[in-house]
PDB file of C-alpha atoms and ligand atoms in Angstrom:
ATOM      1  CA  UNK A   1      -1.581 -24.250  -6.476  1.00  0.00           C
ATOM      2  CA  UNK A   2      -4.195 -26.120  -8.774  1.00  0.00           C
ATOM      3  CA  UNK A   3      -7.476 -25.486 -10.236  1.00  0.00           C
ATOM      4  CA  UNK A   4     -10.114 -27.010  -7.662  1.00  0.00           C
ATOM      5  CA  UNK A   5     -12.268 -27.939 -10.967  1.00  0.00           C
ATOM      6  CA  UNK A   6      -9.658 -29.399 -13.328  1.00  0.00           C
ATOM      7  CA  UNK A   7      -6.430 -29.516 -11.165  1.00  0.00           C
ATOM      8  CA  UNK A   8      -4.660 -27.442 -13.763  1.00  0.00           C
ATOM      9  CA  UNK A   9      -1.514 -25.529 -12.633  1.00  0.00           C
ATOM     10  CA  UNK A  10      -1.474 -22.487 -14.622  1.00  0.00           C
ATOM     11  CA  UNK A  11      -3.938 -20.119 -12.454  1.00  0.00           C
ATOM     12  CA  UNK A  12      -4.014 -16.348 -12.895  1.00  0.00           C
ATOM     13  CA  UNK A  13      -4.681 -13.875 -10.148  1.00  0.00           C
ATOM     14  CA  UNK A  14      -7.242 -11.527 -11.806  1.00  0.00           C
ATOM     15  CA  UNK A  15      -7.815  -9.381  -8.397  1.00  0.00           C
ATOM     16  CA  UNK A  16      -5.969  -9.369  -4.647  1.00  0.00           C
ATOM     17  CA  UNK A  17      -7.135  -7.183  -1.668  1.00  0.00           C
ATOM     18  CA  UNK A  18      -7.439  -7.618   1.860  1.00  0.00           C
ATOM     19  CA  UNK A  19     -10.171  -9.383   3.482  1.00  0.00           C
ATOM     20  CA  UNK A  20     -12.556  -7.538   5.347  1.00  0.00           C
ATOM     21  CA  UNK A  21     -10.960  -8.238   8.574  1.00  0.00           C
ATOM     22  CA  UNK A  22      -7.963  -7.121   7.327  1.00  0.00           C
ATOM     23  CA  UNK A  23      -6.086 -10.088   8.451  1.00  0.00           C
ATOM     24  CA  UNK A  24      -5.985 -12.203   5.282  1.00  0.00           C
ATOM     25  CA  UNK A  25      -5.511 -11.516   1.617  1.00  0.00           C
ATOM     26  CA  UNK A  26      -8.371 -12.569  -0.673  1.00  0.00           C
ATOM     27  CA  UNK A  27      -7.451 -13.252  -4.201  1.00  0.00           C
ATOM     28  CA  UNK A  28      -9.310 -14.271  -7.188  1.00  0.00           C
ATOM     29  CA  UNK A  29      -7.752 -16.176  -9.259  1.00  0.00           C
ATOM     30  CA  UNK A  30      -8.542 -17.665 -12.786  1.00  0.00           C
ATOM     31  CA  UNK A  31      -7.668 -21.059 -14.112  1.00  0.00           C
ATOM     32  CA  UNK A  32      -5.932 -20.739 -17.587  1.00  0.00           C
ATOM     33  CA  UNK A  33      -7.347 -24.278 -18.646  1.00  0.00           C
ATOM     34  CA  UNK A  34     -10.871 -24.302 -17.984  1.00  0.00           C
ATOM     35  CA  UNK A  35     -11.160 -20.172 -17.464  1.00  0.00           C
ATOM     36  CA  UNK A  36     -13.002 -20.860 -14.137  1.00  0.00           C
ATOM     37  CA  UNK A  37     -12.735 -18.867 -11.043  1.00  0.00           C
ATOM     38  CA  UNK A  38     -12.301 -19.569  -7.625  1.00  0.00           C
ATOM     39  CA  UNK A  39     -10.981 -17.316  -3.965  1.00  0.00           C
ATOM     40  CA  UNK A  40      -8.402 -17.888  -2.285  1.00  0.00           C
ATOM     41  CA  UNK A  41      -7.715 -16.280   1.385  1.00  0.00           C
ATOM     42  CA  UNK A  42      -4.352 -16.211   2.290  1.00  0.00           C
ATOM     43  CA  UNK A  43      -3.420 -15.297   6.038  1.00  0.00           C
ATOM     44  CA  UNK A  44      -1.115 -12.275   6.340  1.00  0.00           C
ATOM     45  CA  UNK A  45       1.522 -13.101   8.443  1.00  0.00           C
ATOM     46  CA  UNK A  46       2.242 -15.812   6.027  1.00  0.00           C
ATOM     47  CA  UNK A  47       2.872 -13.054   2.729  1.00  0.00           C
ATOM     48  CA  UNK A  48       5.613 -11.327   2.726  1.00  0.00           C
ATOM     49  CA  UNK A  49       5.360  -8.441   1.530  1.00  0.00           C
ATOM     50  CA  UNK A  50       8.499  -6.812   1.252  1.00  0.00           C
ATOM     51  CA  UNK A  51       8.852  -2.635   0.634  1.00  0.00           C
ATOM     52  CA  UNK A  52      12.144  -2.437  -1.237  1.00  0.00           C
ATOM     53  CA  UNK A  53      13.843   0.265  -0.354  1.00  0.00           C
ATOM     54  CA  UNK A  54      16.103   2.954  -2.593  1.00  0.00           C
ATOM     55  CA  UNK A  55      19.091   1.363  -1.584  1.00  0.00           C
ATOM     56  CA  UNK A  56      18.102  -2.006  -2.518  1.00  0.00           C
ATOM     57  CA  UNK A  57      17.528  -3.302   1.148  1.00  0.00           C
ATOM     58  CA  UNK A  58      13.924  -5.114   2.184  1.00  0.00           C
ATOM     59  CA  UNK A  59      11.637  -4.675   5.092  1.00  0.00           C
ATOM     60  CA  UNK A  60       7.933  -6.114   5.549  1.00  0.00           C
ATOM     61  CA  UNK A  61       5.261  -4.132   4.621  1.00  0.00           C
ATOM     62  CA  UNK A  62       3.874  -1.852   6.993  1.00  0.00           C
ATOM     63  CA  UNK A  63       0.740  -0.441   6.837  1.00  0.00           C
ATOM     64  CA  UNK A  64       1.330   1.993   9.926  1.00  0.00           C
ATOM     65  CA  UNK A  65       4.158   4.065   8.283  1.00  0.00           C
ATOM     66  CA  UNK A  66       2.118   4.898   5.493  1.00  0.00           C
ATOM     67  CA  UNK A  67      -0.706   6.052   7.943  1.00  0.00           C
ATOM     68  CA  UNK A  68       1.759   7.842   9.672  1.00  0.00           C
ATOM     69  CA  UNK A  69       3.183   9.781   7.227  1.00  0.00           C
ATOM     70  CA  UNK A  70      -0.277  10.567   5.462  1.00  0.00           C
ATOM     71  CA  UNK A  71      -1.230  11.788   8.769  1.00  0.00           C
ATOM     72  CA  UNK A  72       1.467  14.679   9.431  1.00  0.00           C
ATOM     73  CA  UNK A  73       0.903  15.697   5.673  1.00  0.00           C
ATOM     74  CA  UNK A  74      -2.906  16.462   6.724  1.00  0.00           C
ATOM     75  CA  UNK A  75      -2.207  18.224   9.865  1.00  0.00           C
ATOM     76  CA  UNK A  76      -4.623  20.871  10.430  1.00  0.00           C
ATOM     77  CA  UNK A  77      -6.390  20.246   7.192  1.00  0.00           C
ATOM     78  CA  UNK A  78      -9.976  19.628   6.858  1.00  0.00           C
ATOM     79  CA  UNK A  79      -9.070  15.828   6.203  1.00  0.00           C
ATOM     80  CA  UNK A  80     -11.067  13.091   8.155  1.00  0.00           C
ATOM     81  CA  UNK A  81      -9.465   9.920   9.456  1.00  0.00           C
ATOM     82  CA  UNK A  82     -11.798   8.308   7.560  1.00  0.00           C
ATOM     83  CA  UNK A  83     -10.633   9.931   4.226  1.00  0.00           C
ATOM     84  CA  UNK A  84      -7.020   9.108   5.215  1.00  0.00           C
ATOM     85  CA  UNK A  85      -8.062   5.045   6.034  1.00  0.00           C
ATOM     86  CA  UNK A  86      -9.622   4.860   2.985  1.00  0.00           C
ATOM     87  CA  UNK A  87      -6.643   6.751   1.286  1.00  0.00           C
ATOM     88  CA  UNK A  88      -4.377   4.107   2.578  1.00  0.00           C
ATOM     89  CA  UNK A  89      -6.828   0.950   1.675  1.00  0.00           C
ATOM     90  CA  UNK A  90      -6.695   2.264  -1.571  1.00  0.00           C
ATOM     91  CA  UNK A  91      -3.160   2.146  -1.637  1.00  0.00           C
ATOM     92  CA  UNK A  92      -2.882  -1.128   0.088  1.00  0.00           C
ATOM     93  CA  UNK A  93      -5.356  -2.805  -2.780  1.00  0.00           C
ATOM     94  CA  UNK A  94      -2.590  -1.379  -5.163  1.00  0.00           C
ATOM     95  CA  UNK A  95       0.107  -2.107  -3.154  1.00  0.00           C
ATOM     96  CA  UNK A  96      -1.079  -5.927  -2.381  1.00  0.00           C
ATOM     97  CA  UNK A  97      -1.606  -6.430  -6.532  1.00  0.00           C
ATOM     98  CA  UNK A  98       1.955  -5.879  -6.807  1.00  0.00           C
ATOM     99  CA  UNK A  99       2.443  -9.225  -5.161  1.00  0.00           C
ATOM    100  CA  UNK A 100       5.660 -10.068  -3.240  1.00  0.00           C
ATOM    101  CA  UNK A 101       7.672  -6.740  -3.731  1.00  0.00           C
ATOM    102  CA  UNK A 102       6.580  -3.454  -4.183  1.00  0.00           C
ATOM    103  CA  UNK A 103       9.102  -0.360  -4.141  1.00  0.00           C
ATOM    104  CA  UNK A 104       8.659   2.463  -1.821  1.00  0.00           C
ATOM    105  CA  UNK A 105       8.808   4.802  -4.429  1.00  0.00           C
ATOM    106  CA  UNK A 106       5.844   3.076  -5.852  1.00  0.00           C
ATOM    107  CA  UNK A 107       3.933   3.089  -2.840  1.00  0.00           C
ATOM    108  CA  UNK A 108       4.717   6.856  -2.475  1.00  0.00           C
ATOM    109  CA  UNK A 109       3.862   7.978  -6.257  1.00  0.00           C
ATOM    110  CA  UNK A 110       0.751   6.091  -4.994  1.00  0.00           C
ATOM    111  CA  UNK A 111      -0.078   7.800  -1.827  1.00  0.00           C
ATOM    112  CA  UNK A 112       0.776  11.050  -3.997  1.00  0.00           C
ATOM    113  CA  UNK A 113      -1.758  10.363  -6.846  1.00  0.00           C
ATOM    114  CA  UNK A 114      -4.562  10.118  -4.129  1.00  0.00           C
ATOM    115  CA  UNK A 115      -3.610  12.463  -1.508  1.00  0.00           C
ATOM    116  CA  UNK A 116      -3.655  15.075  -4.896  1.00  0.00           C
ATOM    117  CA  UNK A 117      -7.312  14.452  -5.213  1.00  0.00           C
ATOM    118  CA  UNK A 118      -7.691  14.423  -1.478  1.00  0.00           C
ATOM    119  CA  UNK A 119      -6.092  17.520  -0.462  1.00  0.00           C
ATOM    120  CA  UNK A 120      -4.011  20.011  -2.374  1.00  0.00           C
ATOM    121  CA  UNK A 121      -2.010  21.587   0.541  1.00  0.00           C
ATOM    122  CA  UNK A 122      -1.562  17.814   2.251  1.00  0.00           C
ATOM    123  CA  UNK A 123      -0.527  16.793  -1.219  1.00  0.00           C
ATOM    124  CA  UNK A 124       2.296  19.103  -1.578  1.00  0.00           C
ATOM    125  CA  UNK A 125       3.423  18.668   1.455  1.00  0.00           C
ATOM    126  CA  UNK A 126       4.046  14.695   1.066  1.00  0.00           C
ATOM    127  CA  UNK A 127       5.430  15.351  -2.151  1.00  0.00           C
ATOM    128  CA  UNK A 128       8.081  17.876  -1.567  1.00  0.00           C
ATOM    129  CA  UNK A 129       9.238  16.329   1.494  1.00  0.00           C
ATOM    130  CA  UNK A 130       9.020  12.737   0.161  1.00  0.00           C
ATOM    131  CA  UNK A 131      10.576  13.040  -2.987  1.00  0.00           C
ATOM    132  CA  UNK A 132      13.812  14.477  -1.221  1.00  0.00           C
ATOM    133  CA  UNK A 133      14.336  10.890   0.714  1.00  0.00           C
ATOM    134  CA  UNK A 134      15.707   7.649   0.667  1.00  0.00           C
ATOM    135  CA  UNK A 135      12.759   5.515   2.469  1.00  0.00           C
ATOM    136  CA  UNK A 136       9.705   5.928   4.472  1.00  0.00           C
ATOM    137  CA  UNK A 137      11.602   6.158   7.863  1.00  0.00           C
ATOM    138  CA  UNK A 138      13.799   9.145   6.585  1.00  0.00           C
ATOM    139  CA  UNK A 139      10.642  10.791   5.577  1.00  0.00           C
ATOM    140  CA  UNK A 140       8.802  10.283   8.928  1.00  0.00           C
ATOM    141  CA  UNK A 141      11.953  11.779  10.486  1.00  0.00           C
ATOM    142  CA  UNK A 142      11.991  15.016   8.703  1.00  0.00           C
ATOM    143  CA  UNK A 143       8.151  15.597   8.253  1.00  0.00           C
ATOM    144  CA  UNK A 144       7.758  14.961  12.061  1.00  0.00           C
ATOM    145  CA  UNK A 145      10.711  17.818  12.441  1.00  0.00           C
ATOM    146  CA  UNK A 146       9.290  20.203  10.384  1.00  0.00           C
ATOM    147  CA  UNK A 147       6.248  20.307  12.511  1.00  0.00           C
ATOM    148  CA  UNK A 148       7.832  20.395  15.315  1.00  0.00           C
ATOM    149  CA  UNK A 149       9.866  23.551  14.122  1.00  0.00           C
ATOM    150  CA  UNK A 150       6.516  25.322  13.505  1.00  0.00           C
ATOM    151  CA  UNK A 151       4.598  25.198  16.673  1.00  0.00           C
TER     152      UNK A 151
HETATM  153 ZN1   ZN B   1      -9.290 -25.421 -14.316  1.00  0.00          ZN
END
């Protein structure tokens, strides 16, 4: 990539989220020669975002397991789905800084940080059941078995 203004190569991304139609990355990056900035959308299926896992394998990000497992922490608590989409956007902007690899322990000490402020009970929940697995698919496993055992 080069600067637009001074076709420099050295450009800094100060700030990466998704795009409001959550099919594209916008970043803002920063030329290191001139110190101008400038956006750049990238489409999503061309990222990859990989989750590394605790056993050192890779799959693609995906957004749905973290929804998924936010979800059956806040079963029957006075949680909104709109708390938990924003709960995961807020993730994803952290998660989508990290650039091409993020860990799923970091995206879990994430989801734990703001599901403490969110809801207490929901919080320990995720945390005592997540902290005991290997990856998110583990997790979903058990979580969606211990409800199941309680009905
Ligand atoms: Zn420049």
């Amino acid at each position: 990539m080069k600067c637009p203004f001074c076709n420099n190569e050295n450009i800094r991304v100060i700030d990466s989220r998704p795009a409001e139609d959550n099919n594209a990355i916008r970043r803002r990056r920063q030329c290191e020669a001139c110190g101008r900035r400038f956006t750049t959308y990238e489409k999503i299926e061309t990222i990859p975002l990989m989750v590394v896992k605790k056993d050192e394998t890779r799959e693609p990000y995906d957004r749905s397991k973290i929804e998924a497992g936010v979800l059956l922490a806040c079963h029957k608590r006075p949680v909104s789905t709109q708390d938990i989409n924003h709960l995961v956007d807020e993730v994803e902007n952290e998660v989508f800084n990290a650039e091409k690899e993020v860990s799923t322990t970091r995206i879990g000490n994430l989801v734990m940080d703001k599901l403490k402020e969110l809801d207490e009970v929901a919080y320990v929940r995720f945390s005592s059941v997540y902290r005991e697995f290997k990856d998110v698919n583990t997790f979903l496993k058990e979580l969606e078995k211990l409800y199941k055992g309680r009905k």
